[in-house]
mmCIF file of C-alpha atoms in Angstrom:
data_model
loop_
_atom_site.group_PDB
_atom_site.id
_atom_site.type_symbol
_atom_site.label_atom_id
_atom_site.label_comp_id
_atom_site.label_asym_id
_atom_site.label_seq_id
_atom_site.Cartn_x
_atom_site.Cartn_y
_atom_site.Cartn_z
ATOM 1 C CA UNK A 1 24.772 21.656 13.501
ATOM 2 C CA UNK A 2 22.497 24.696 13.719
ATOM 3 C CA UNK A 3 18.720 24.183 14.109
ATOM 4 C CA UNK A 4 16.185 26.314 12.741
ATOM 5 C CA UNK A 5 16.137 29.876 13.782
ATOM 6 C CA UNK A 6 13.662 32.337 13.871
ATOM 7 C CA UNK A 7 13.369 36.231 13.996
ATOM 8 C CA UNK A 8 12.484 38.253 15.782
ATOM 9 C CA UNK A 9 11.582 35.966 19.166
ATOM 10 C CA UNK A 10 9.372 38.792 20.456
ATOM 11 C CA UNK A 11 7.667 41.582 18.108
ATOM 12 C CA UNK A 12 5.313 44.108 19.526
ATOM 13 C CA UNK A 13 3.675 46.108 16.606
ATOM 14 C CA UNK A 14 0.640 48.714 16.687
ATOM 15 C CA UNK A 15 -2.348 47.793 14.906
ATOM 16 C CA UNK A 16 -2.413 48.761 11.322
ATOM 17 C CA UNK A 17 1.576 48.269 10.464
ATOM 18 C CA UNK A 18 3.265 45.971 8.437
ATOM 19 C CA UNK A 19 5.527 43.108 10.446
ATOM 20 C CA UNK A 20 7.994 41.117 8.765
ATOM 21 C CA UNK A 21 9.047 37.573 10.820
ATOM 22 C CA UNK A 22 12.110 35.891 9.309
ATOM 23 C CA UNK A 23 12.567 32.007 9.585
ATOM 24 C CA UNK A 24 16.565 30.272 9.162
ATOM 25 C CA UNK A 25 15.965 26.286 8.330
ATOM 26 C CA UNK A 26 18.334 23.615 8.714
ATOM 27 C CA UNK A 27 20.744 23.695 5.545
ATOM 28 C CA UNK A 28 19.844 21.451 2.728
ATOM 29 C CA UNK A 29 16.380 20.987 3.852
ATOM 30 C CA UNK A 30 14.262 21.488 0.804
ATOM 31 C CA UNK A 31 10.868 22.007 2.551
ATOM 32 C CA UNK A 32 10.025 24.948 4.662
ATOM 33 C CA UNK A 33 6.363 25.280 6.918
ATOM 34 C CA UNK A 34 4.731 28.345 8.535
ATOM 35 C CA UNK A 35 2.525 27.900 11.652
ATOM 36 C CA UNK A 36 0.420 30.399 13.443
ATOM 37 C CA UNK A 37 0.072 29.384 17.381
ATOM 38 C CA UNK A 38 -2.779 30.912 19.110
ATOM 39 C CA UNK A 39 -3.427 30.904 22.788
ATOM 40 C CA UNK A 40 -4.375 28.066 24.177
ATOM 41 C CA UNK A 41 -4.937 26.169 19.948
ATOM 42 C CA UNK A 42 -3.808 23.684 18.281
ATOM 43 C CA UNK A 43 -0.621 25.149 15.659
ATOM 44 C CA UNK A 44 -2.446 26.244 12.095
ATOM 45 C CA UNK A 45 -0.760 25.109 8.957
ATOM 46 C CA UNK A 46 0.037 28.779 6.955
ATOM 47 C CA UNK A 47 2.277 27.847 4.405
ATOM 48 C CA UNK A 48 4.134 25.319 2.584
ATOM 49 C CA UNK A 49 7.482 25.399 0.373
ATOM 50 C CA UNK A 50 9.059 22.452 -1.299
ATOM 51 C CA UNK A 51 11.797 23.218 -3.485
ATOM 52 C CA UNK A 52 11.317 25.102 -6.253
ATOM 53 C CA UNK A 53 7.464 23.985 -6.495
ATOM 54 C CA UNK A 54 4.943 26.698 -6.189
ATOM 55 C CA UNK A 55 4.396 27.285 -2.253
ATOM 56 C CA UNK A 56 1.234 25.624 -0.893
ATOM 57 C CA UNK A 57 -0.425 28.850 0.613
ATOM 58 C CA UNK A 58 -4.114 27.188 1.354
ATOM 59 C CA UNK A 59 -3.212 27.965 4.837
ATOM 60 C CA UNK A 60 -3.065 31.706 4.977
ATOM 61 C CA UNK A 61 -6.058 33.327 6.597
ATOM 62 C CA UNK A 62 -6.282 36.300 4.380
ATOM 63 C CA UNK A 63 -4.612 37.951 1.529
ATOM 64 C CA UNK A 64 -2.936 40.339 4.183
ATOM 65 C CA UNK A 65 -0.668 37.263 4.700
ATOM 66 C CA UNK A 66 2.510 36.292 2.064
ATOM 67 C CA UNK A 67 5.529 34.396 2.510
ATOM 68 C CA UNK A 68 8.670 34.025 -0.075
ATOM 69 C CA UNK A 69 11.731 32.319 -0.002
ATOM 70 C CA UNK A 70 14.436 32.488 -1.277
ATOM 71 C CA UNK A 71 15.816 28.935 -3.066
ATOM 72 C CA UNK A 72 16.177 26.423 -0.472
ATOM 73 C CA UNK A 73 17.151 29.408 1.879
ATOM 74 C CA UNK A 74 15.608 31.822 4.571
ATOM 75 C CA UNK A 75 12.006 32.365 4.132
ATOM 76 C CA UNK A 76 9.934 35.503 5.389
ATOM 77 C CA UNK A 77 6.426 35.681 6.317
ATOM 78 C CA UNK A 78 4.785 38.967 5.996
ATOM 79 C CA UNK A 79 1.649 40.376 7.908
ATOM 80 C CA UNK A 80 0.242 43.614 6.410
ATOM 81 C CA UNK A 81 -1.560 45.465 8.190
ATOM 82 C CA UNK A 82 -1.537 43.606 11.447
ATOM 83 C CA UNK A 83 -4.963 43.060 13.542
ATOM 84 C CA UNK A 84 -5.106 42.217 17.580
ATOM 85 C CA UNK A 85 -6.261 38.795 16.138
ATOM 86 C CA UNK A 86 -3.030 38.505 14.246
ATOM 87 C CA UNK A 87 -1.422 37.985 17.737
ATOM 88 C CA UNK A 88 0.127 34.568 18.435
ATOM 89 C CA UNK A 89 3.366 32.827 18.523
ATOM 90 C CA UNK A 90 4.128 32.195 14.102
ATOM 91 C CA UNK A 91 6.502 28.781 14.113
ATOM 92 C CA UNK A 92 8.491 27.637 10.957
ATOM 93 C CA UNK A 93 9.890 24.161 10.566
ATOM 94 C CA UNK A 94 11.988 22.691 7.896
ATOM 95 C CA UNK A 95 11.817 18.864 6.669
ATOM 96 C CA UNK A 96 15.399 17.070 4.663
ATOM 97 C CA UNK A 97 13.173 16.670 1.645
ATOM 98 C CA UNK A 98 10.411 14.631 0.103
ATOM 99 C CA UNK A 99 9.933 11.100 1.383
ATOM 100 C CA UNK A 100 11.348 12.214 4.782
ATOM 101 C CA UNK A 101 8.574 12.666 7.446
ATOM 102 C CA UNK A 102 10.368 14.266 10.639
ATOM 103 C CA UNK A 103 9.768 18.012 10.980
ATOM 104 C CA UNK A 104 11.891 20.473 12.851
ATOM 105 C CA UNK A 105 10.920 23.697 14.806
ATOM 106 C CA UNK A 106 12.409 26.627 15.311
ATOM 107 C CA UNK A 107 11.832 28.810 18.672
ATOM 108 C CA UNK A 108 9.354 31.072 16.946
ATOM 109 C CA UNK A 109 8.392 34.277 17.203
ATOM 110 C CA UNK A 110 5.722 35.667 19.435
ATOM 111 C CA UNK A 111 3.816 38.595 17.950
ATOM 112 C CA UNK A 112 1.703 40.851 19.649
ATOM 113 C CA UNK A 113 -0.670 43.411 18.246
ATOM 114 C CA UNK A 114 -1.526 46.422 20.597
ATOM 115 C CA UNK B 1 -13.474 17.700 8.759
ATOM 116 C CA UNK B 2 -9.967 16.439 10.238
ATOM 117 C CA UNK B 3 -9.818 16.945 14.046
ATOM 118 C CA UNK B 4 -7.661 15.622 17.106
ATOM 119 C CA UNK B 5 -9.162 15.811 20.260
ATOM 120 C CA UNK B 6 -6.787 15.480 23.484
ATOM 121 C CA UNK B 7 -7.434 14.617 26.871
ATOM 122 C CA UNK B 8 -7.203 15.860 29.892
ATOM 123 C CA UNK B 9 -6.335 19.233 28.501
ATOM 124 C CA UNK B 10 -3.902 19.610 32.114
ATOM 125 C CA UNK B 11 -2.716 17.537 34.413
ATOM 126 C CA UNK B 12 -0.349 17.992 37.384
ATOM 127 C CA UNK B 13 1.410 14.760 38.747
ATOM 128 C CA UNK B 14 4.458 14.594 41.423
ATOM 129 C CA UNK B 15 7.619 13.622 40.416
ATOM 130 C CA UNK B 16 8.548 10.161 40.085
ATOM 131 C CA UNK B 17 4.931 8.836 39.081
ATOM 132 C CA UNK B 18 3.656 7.487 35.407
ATOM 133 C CA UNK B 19 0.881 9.216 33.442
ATOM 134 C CA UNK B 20 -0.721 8.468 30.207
ATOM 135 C CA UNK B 21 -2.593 11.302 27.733
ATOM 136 C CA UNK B 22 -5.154 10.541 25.186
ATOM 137 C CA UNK B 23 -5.685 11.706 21.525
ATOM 138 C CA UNK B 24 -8.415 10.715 19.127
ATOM 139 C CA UNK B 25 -8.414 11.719 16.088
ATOM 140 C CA UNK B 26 -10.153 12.325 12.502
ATOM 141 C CA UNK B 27 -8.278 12.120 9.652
ATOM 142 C CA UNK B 28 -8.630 10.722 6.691
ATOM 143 C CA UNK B 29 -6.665 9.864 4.932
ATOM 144 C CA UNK B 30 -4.201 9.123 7.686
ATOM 145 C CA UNK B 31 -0.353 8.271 7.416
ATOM 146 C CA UNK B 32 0.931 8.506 10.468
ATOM 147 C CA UNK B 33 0.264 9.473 14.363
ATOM 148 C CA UNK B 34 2.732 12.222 15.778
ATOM 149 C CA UNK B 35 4.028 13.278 19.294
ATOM 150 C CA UNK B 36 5.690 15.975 20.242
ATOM 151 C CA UNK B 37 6.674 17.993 23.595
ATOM 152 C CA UNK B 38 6.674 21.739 23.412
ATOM 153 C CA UNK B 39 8.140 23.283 26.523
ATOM 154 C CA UNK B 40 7.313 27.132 27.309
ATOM 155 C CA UNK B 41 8.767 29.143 24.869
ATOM 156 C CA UNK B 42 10.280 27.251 22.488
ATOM 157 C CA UNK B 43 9.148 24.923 19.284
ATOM 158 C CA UNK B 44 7.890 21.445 19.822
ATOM 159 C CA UNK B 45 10.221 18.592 19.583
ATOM 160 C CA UNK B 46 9.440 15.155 18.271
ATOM 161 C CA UNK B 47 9.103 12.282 20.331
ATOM 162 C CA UNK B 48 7.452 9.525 18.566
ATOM 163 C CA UNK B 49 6.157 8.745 15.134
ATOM 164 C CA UNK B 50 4.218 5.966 14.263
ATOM 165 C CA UNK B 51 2.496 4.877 10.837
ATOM 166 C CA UNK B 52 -0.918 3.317 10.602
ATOM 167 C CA UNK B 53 0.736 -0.382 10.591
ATOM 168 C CA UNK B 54 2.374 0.216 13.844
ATOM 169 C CA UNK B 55 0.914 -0.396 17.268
ATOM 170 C CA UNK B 56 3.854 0.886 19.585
ATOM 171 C CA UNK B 57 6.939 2.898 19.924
ATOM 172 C CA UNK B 58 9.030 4.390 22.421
ATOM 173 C CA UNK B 59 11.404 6.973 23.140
ATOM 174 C CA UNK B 60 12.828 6.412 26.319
ATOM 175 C CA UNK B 61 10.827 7.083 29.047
ATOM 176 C CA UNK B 62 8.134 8.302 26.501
ATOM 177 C CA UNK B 63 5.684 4.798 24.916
ATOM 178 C CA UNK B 64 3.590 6.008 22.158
ATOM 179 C CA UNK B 65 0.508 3.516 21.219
ATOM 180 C CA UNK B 66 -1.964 3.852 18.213
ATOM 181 C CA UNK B 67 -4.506 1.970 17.586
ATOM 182 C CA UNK B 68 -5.433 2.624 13.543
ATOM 183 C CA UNK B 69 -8.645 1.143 13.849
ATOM 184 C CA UNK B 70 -9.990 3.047 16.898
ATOM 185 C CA UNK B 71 -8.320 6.544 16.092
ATOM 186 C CA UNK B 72 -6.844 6.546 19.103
ATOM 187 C CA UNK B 73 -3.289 7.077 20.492
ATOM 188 C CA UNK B 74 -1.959 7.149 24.073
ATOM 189 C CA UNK B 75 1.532 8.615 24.973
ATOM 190 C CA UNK B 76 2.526 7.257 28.128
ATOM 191 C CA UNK B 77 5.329 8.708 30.237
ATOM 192 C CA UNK B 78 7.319 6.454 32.823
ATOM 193 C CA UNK B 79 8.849 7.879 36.303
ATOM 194 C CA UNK B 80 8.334 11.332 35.533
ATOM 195 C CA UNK B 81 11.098 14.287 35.756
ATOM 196 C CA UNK B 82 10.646 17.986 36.526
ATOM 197 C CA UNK B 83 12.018 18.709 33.302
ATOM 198 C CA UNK B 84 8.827 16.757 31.807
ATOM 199 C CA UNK B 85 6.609 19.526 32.580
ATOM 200 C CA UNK B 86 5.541 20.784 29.276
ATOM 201 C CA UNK B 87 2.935 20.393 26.518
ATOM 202 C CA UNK B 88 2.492 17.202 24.732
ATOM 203 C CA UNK B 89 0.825 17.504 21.203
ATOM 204 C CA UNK B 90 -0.694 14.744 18.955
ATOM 205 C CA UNK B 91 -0.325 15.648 15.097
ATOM 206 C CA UNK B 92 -1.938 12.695 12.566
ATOM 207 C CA UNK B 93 -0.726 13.292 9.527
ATOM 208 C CA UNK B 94 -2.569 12.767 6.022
ATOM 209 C CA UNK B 95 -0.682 12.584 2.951
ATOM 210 C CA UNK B 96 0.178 16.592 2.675
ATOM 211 C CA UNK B 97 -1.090 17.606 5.635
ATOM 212 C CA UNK B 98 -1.182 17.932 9.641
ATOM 213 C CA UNK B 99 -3.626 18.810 12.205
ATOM 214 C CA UNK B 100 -2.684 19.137 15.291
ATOM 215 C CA UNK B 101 -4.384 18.910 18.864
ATOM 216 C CA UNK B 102 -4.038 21.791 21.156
ATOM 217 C CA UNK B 103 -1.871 19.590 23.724
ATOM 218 C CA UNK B 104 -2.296 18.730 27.220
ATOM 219 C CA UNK B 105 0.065 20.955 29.470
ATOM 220 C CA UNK B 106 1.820 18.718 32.021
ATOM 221 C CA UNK B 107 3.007 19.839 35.229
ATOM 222 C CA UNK B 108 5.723 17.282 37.322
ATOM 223 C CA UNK B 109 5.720 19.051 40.905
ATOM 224 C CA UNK B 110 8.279 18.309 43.109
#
């Protein structure tokens, strides 16, 4: 069975556009997660989708941030207007569904602001 | 604030030998104690997980400990491999969330 994927693995934007970072979970695994990965830190929780609940965005650092998905499906994460401090590796796992603890990671994608 | 502290934050060890890494953390309230190895490039991979009731737990070569009422959690590796080298990070996990520690990076040399 197929793990979680991510795209792109590598993005290299210029300061000031928009980046879109595209995350594949596990099928049937209700619950999706967004990390950011900074050099050298500890992954930051982003965002958080179970279901069809409202997402849990407390994470996000600023409203230049959103994430959607799409039913129990792929999930994007946008970045508008990207900033050199937006650069890090952004990591999405995907859990089987309440009451189940394990998450899983995909590869990520590392972006890089220039 | 909810914080986990690791230690040392490197650590380079030849192949063959044992090594143990530390993690205290803060977190309240706390569910359970996570390990996982992230090798270069890719997303981290769980090794152990342990709730607040249990004291030990292995994975192989990998022996997780927690102590609940210390904060504290060891993850101790047994006649290391090359393909060890990696990062180890602790996650303790509250109710809805994680924090994570920003890993130790282990290097098994030859």
């Amino acid at each position: 069975g197929a793990g979680v994927s991510q795209s792109p693995s590598n993005k290299v934007t210029e300061k000031g556009k928009d980046v879109e970072l595209r995350c594949d979970p596990i099928s049937g695994h209700t619950a999706l997660y967004w990390y950011r990965q900074r050099l050298g830190q500890g992954l930051e929780f982003l965002i958080y989708f179970q279901g069809n609940s409202a997402p849990d965005k407390s994470g996000l650092p600023s409203d230049r941030f959103s994430a959607e998905r799409t039913g129990e499906s792929v999930s994007t994460l946008t970045i508008q207007r990207t900033q050199q401090e937006d650069s890090a590796v952004y990591l999405c796992a995907s859990r089987a569904g309440v009451g189940r603890v394990e998450q899983y990671f995909g590869p990520g994608t590392r972006l890089t602001v220039t | 604030k909810n914080q986990v502290e690791q230690s040392p934050q490197s650590l380079i060890i030849l192949e063959g030998k044992n090594c143990t890494l530390q993690c205290n953390y803060t977190v309240s309230p706390f569910s359970n104690l996570r390990w996982y190895k992230q090798d270069t490039g890719r997303g981290p991979v769980s090794l152990t997980i342990m709730t607040f009731s249990e004291n030990t737990k292995s994975n192989g070569r990998y022996t997780a400990t927690l102590d609940a009422d210390t904060k504290q959690s060891s993850l101790h590796i047994t006649a290391s491999q090359l393909s060890d080298s990696a990062s180890y990070i602790c996650v303790a996990s509250g109710y809805s969330t994680l924090t994570f520690g920003k890993g130790t990076m282990l290097l098994v040399s030859p």
